[in-house]
mmCIF file of C-alpha atoms in Angstrom:
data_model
loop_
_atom_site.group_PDB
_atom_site.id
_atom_site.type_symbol
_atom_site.label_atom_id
_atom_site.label_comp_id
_atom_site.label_asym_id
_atom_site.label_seq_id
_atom_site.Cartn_x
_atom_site.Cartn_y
_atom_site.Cartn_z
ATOM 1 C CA UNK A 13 97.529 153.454 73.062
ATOM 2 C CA UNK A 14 95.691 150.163 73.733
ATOM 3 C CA UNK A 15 94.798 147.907 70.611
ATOM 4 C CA UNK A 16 92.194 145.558 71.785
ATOM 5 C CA UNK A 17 90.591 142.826 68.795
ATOM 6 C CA UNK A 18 86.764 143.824 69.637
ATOM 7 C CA UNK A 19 85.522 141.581 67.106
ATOM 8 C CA UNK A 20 87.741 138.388 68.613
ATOM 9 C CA UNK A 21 85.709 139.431 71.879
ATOM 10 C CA UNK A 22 82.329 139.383 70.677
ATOM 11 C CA UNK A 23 82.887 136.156 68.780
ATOM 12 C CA UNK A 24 84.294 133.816 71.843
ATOM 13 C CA UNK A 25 81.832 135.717 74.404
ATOM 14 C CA UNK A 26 78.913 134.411 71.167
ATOM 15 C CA UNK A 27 80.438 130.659 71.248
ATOM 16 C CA UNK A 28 80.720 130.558 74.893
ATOM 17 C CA UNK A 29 76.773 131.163 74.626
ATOM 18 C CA UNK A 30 76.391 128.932 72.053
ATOM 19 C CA UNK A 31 78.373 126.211 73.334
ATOM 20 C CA UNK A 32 76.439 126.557 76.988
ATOM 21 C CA UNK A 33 73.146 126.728 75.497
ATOM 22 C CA UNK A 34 73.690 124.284 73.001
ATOM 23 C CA UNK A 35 74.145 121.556 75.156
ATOM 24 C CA UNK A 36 70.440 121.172 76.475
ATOM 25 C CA UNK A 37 68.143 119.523 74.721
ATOM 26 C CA UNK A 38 64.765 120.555 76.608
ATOM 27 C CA UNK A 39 64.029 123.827 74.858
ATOM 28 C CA UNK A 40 62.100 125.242 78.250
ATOM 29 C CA UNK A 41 65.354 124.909 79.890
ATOM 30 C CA UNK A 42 67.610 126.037 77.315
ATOM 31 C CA UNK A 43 64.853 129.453 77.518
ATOM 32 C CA UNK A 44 65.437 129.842 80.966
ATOM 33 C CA UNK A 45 69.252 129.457 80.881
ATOM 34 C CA UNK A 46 69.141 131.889 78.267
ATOM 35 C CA UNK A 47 67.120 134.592 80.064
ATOM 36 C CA UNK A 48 69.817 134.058 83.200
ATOM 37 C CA UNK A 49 72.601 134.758 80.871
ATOM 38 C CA UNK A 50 70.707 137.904 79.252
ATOM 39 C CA UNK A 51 69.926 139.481 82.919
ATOM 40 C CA UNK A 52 73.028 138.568 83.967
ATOM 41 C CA UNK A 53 75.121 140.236 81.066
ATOM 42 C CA UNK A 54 72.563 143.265 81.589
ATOM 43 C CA UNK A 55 73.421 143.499 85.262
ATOM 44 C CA UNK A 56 77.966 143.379 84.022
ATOM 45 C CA UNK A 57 76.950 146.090 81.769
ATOM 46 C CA UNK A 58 74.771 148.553 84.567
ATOM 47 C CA UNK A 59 77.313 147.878 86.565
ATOM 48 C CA UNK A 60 80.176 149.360 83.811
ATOM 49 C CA UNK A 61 78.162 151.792 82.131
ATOM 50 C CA UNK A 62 78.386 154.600 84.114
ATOM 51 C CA UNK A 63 82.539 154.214 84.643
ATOM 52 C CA UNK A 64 82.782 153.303 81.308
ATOM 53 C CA UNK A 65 81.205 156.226 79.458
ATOM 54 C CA UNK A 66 83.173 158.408 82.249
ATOM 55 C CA UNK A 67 86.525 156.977 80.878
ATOM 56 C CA UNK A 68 85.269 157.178 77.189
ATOM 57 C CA UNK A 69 84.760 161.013 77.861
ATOM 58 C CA UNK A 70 87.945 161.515 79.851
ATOM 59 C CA UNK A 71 89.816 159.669 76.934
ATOM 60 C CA UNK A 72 87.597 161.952 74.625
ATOM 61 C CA UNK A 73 88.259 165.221 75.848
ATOM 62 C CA UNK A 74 91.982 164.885 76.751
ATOM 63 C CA UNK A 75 93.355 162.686 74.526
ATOM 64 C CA UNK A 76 90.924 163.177 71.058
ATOM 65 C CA UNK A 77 92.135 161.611 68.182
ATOM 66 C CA UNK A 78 90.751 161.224 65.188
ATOM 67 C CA UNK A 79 90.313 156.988 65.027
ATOM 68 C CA UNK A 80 90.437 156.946 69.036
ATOM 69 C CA UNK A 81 86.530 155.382 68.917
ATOM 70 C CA UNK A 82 88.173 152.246 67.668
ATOM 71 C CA UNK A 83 90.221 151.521 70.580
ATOM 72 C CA UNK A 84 86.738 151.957 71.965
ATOM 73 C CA UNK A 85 85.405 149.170 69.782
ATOM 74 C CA UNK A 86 82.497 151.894 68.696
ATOM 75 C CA UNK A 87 81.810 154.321 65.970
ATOM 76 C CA UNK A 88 82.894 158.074 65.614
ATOM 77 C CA UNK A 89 79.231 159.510 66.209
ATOM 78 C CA UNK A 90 78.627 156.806 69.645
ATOM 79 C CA UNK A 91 81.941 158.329 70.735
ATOM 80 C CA UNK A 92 80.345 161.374 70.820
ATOM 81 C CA UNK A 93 77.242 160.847 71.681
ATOM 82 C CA UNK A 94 78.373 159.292 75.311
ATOM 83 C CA UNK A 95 81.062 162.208 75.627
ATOM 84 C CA UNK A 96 78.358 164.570 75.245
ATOM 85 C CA UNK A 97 75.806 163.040 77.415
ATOM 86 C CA UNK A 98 78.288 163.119 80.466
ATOM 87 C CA UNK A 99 78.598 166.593 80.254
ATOM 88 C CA UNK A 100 74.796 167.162 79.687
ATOM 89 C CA UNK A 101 73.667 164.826 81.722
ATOM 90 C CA UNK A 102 70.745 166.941 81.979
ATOM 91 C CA UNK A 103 69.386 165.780 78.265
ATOM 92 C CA UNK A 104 66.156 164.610 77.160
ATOM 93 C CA UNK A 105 65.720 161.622 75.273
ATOM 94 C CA UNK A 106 65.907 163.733 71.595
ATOM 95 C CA UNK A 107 68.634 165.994 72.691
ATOM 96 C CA UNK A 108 70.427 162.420 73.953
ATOM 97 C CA UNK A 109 69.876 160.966 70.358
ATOM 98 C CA UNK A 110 71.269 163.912 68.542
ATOM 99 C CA UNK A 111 73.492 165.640 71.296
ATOM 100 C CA UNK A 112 75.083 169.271 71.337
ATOM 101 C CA UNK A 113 78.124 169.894 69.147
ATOM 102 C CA UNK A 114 81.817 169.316 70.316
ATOM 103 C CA UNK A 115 83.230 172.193 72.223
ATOM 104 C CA UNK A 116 84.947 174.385 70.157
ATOM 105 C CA UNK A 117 87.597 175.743 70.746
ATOM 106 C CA UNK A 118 88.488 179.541 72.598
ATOM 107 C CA UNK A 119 88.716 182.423 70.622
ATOM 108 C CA UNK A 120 92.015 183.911 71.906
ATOM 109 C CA UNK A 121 94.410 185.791 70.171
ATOM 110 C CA UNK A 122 97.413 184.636 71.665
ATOM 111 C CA UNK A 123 99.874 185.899 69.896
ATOM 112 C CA UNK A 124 98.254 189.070 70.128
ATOM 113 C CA UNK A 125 98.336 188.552 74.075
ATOM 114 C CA UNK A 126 101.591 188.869 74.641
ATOM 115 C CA UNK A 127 101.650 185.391 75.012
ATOM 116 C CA UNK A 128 104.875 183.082 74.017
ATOM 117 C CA UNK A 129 104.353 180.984 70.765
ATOM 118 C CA UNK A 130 105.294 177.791 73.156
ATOM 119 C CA UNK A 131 102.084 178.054 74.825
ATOM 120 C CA UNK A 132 98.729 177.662 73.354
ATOM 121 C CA UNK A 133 95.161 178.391 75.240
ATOM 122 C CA UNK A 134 93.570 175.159 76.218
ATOM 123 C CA UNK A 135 91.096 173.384 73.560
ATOM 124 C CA UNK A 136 87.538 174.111 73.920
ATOM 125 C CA UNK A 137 87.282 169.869 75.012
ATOM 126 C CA UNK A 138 89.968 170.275 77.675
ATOM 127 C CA UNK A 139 88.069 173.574 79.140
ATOM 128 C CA UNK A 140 85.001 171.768 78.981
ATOM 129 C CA UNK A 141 86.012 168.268 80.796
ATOM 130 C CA UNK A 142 87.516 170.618 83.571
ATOM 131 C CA UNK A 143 84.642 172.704 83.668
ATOM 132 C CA UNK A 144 82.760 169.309 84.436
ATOM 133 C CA UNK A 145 85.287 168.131 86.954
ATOM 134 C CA UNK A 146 86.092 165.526 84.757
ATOM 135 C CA UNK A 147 89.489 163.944 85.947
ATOM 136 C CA UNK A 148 92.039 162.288 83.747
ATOM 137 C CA UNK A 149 93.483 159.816 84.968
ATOM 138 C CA UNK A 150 96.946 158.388 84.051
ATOM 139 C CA UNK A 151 96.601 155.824 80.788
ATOM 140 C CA UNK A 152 93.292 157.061 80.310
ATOM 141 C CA UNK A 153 92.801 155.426 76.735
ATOM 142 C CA UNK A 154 94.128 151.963 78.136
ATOM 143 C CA UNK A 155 91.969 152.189 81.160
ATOM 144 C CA UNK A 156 89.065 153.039 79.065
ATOM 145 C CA UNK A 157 89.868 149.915 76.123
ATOM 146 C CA UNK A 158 90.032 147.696 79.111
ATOM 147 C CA UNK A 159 86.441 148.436 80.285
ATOM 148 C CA UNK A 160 85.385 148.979 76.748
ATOM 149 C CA UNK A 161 86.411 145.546 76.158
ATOM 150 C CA UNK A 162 84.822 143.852 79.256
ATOM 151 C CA UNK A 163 81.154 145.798 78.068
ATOM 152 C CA UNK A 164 81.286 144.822 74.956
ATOM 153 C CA UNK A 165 82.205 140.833 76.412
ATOM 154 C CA UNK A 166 78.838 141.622 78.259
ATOM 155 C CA UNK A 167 76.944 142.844 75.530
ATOM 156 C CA UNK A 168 77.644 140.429 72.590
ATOM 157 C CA UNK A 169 76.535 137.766 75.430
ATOM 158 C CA UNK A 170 73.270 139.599 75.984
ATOM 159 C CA UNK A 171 72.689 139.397 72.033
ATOM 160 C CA UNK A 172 73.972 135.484 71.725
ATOM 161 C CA UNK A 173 71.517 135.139 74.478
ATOM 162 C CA UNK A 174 68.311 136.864 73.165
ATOM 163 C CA UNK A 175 68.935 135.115 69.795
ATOM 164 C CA UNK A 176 68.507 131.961 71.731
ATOM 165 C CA UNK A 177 65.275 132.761 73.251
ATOM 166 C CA UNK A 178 63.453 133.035 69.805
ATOM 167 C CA UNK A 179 65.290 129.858 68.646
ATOM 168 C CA UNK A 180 63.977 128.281 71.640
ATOM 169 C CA UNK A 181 60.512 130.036 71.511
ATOM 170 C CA UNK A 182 60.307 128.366 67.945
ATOM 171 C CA UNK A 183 60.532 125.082 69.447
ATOM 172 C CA UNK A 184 58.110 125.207 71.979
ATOM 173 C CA UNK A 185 55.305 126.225 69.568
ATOM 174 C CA UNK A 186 55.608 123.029 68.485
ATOM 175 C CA UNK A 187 55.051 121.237 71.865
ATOM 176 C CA UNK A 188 51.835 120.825 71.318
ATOM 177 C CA UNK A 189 51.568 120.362 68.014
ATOM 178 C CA UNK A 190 52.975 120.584 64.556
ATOM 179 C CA UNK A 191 53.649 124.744 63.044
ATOM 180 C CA UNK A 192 51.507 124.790 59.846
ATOM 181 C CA UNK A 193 53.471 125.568 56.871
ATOM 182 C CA UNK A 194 51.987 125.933 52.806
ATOM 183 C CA UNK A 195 52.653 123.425 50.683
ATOM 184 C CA UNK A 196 56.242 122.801 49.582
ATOM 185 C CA UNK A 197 58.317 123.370 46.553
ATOM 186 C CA UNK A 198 58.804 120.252 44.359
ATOM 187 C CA UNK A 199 62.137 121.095 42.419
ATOM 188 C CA UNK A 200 61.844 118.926 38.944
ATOM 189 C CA UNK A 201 65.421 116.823 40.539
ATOM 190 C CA UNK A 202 65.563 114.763 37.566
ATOM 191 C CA UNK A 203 65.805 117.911 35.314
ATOM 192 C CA UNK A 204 68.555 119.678 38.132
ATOM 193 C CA UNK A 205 70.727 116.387 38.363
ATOM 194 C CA UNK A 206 70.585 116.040 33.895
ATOM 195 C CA UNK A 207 71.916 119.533 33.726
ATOM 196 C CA UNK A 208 74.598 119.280 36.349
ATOM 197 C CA UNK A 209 76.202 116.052 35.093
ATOM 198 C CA UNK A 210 76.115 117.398 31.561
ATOM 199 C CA UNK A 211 77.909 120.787 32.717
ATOM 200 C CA UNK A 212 80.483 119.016 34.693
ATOM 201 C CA UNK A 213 81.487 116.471 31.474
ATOM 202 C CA UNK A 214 81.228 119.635 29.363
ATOM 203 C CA UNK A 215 83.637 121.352 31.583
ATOM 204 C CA UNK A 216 86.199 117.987 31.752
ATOM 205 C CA UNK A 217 85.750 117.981 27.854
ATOM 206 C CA UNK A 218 86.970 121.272 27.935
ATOM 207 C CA UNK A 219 90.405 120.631 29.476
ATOM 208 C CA UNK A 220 93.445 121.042 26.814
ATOM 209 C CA UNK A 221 96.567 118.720 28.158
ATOM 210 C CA UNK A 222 97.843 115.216 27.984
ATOM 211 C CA UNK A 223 95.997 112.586 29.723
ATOM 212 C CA UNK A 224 97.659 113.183 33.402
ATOM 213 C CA UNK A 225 95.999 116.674 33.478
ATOM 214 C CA UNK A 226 93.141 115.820 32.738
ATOM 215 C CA UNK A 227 93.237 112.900 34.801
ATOM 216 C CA UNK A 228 94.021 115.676 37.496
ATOM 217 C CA UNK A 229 91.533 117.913 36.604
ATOM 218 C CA UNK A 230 89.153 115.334 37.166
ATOM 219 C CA UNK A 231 90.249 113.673 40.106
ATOM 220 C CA UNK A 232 89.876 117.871 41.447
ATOM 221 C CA UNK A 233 86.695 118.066 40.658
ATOM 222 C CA UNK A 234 85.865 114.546 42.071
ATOM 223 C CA UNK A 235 87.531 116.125 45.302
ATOM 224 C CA UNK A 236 85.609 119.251 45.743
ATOM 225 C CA UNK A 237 82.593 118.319 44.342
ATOM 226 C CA UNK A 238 82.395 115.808 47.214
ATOM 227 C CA UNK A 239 83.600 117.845 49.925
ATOM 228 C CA UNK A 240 80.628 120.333 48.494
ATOM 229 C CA UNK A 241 78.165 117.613 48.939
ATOM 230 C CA UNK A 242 79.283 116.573 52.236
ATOM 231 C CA UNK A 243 78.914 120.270 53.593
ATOM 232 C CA UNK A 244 75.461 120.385 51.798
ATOM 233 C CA UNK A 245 73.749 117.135 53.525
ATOM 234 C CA UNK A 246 73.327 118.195 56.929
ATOM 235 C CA UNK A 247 71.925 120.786 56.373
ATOM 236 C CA UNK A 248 69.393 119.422 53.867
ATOM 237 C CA UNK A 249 68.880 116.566 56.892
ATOM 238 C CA UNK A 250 68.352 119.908 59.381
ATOM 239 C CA UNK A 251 65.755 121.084 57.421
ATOM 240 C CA UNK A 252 64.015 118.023 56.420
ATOM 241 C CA UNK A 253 63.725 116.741 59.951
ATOM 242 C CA UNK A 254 62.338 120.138 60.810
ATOM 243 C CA UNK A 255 59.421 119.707 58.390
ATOM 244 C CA UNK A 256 59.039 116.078 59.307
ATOM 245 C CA UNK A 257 58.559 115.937 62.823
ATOM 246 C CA UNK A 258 57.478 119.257 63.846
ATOM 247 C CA UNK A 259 55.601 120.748 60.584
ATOM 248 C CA UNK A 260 52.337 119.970 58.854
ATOM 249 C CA UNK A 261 54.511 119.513 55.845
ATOM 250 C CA UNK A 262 53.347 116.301 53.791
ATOM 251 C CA UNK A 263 55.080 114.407 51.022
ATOM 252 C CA UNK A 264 58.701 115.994 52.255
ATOM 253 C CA UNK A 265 60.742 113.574 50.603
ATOM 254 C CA UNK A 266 59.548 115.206 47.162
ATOM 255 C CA UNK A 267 61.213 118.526 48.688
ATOM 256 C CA UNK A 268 64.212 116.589 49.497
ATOM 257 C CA UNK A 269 65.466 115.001 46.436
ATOM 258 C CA UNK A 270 64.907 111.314 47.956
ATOM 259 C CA UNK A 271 61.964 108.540 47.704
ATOM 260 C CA UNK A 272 59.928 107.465 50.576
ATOM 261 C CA UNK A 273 62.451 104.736 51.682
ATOM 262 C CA UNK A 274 65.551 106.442 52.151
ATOM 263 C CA UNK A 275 62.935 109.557 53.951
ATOM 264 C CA UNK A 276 61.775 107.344 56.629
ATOM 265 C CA UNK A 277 65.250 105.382 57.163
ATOM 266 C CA UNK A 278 66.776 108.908 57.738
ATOM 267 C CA UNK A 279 64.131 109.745 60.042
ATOM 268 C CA UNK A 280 64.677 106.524 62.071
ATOM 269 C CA UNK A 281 68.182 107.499 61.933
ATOM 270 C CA UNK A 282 67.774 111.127 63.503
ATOM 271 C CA UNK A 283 65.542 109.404 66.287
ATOM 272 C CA UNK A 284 68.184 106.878 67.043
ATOM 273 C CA UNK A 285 66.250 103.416 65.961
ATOM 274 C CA UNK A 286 66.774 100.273 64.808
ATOM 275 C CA UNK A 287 64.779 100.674 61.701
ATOM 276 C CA UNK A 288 61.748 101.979 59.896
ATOM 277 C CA UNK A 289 59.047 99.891 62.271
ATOM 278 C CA UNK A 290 59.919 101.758 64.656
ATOM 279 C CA UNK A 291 59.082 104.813 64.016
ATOM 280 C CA UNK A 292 56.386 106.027 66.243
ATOM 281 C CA UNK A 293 53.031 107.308 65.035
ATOM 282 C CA UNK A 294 52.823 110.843 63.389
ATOM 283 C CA UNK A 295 50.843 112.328 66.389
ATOM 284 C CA UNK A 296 54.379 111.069 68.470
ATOM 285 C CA UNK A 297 56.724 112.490 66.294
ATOM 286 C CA UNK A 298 57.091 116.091 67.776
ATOM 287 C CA UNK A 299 58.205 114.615 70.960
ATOM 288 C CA UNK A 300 60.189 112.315 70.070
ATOM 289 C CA UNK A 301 62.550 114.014 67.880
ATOM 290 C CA UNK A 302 63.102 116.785 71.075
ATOM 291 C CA UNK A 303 63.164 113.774 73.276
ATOM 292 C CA UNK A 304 66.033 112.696 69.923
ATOM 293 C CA UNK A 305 67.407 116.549 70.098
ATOM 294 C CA UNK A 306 66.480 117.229 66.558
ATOM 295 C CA UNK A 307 66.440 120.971 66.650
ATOM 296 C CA UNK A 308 64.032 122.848 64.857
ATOM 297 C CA UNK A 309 65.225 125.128 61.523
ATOM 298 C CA UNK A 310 63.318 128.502 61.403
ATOM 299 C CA UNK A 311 62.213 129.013 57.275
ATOM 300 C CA UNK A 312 62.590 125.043 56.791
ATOM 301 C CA UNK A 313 59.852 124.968 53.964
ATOM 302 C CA UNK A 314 61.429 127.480 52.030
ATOM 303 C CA UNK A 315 65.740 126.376 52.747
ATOM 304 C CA UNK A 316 64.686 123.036 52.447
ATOM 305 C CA UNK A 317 63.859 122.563 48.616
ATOM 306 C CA UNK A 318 66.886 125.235 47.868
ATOM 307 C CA UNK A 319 69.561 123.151 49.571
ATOM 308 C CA UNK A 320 68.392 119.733 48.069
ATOM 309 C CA UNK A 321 69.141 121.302 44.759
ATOM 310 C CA UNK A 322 72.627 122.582 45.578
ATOM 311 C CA UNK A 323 72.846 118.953 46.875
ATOM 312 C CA UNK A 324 71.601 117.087 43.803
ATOM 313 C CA UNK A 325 73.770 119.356 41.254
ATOM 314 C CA UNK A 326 76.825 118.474 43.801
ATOM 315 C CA UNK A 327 76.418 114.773 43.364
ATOM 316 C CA UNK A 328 75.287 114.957 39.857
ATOM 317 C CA UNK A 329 78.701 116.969 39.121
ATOM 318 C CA UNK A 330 80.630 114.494 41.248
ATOM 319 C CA UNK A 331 79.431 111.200 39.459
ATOM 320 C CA UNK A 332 80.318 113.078 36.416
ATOM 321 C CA UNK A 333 84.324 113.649 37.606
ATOM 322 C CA UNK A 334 84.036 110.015 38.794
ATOM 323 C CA UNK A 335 83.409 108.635 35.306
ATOM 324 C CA UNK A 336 85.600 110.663 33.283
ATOM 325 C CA UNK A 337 88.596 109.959 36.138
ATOM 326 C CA UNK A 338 87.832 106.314 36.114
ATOM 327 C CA UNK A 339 87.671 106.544 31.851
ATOM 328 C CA UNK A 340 91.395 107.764 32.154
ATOM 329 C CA UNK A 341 92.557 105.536 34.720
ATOM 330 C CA UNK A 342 93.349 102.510 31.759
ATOM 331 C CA UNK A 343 94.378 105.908 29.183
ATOM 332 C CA UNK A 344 97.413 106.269 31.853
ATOM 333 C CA UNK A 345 98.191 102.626 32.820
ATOM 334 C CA UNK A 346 98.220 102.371 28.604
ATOM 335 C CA UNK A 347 100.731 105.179 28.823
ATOM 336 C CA UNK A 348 102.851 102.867 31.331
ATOM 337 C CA UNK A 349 101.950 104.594 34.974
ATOM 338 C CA UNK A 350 101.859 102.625 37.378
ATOM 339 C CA UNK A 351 98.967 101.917 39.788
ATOM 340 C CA UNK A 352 100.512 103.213 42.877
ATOM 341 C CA UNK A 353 101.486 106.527 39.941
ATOM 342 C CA UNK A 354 97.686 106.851 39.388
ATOM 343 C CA UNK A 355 96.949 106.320 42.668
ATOM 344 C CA UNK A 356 98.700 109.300 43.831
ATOM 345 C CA UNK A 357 97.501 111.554 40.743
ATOM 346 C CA UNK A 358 93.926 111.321 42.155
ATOM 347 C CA UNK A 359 94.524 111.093 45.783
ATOM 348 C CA UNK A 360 93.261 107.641 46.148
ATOM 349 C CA UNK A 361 94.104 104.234 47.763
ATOM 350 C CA UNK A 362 95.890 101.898 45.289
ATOM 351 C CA UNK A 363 93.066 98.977 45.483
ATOM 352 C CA UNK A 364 90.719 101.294 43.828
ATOM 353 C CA UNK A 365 93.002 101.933 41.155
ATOM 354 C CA UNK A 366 94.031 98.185 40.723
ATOM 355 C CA UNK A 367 90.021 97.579 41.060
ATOM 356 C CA UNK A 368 89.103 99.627 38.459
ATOM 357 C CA UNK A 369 92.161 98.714 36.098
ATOM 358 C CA UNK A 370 90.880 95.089 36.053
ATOM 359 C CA UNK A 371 87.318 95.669 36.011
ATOM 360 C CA UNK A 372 88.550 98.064 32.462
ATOM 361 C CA UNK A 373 90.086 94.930 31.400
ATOM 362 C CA UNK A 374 87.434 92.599 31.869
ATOM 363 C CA UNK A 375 85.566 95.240 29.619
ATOM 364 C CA UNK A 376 88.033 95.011 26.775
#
């Protein structure tokens, strides 16, 4: 029987949508793109349904097994449900939703007929699919994954696509204008960054070993700490841009973890110019930031002050590694490692090491 990776299918035929529509700016375009690709999937999967829910049944009635609806890349009850609307065909909408029961099967006796134990009656599914002039065709569970597969190709594009008509619909409300939004949460930073460093030296502290392990463990926690942050910024950028250019959001930067200057040189940044001066005019903003392709966040005012404080705690907790690696740096050099040792104990380029070793000796 055919083994066909339905989710693998649904995920390319999504990025393939994705990738297409991501590529265009102009969010009028990207919505008409989007309602091609949704008509167009609709029309590959009129075109399959009827065939494929005739296969499905065929496969169904002849070949039932009990996990044969996931070669189908569908559940148990929808494998049903289209089995026993092809041989009702003449259901209403309820009876369609909650169809008849399997067939069951005959109630003969054979034995008791005479008949040899070699031969049983058919099953009430087989009786019923012939009843219906149902053929069954050769491979009939291949032939069936095969369409099953292209539908469901189809289908996940239809969804990718429909998901990008709202995100597009959200950006032309603001083509006019700026979408009103309450005012924002102002996360005490000062308060989140105190309690993060303090954790992460607390947890270093912690660490029972010679110096080299806990050079290690620090120089780990450097390492993720920063990759943490680094995954954490864009999207804090995403959704303060959102609020910036195409909200009625004031005082953002509060939200955001950051003062006023670093706010407006990351918003001449996402615009693409030279500096803060030339930033255009509030009214201007909306359009130039789609002109920019900033894209708009949906929920921005409420992901916005949540993911500056997983950013905040992430750099707090990484300054934190950085001293207590950079405190143990002269511990092992005392202990006679050399810099290129150290270096490679904390994954870094020699000149910081040798940096930091004479900057620890100018200290002594």
């Amino acid at each position: 029987m055919s083994s066909i990776d339905y989710t693998a299918i649904r995920a390319k035929a999504r990025a393939e949508v994705d990738d297409e529509l991501g590529e265009i700016i102009d969010p009028r375009e990207r919505r008409m793109l989007a309602e091609e690709i949704r008509d167009q999937a609709y029309m590959e999967m009129s075109m399959l349904r009827d065939e494929r829910q005739q296969l499905v049944a065929a496969a169904a009635l002849y070949e039932y097994a009990p996990d044969l609806h996931e070669k189908f890349g569908i559940g148990r009850t929808h494998l049903r449900r289209l089995t026993m609307t092809f041989l009702h065909k003449d259901l209403d909408r309820e009876q369609q939703i909650n169809p008849p029961r399997w067939p069951a099967a005959p109630e003969i006796e054979w034995r008791q007929a005479g008949r040899p134990e070699t031969i049983r009656p058919l099953s009430g599914r087989v009786e019923a699919a012939r009843k219906a002039g149902l053929p069954h065709p050769k491979d009939v569970v291949d032939q069936a994954a095969a369409i099953c597969a292209r539908y469901e190709e189809a289908a996940a594009r239809r969804r990718a696509a429909i998901s990008h008509l709202g995100e597009a619909g959200e950006e032309l409300r603001t083509a006019g204008g700026r979408v009103d939004v309450g005012r924002l949460e102002r996360p005490d930073f000062a308060t989140i960054r105190e309690q993060a460093r303090t954790a992460m030296l607390d947890e270093l502290a912690a660490v029972d070993g010679s110096s080299e392990e806990r050079l290690r463990s620090a120089a780990e926690a450097v390492d993720y700490w920063e990759d943490a942050a680094s995954e954490l910024l864009p999207k804090r950028d995403a959704a303060m841009f959102t609020l910036a250019f195409y909200t009625t959001a004031h005082g953002v930067y509060y939200s955001a973890g950051i003062n006023r200057n670093a706010f407006n040189r990351a918003l001449a940044r996402a615009l693409g110019l030279p500096g803060v001066p030339d930033l255009p005019k509030r009214d201007r903003q909306p359009a130039a930031a789609r002109t920019a392709g900033v894209r708009f966040v949906k929920n921005a005012d409420i992901k916005l002050p949540e993911i500056a404080q997983e950013y905040e705690a992430a750099k707090a907790r990484q300054a934190a590694a950085i001293q207590v690696r950079n405190e143990l740096i002269p511990v092992l050099a005392a202990e006679d490692w050399t810099a290129p040792q150290i270096a490679e104990a904390i994954d870094r380029d020699g000149k910081i090491v040798r940096r930091l070793l004479a900057a620890a000796a100018e200290d002594a």
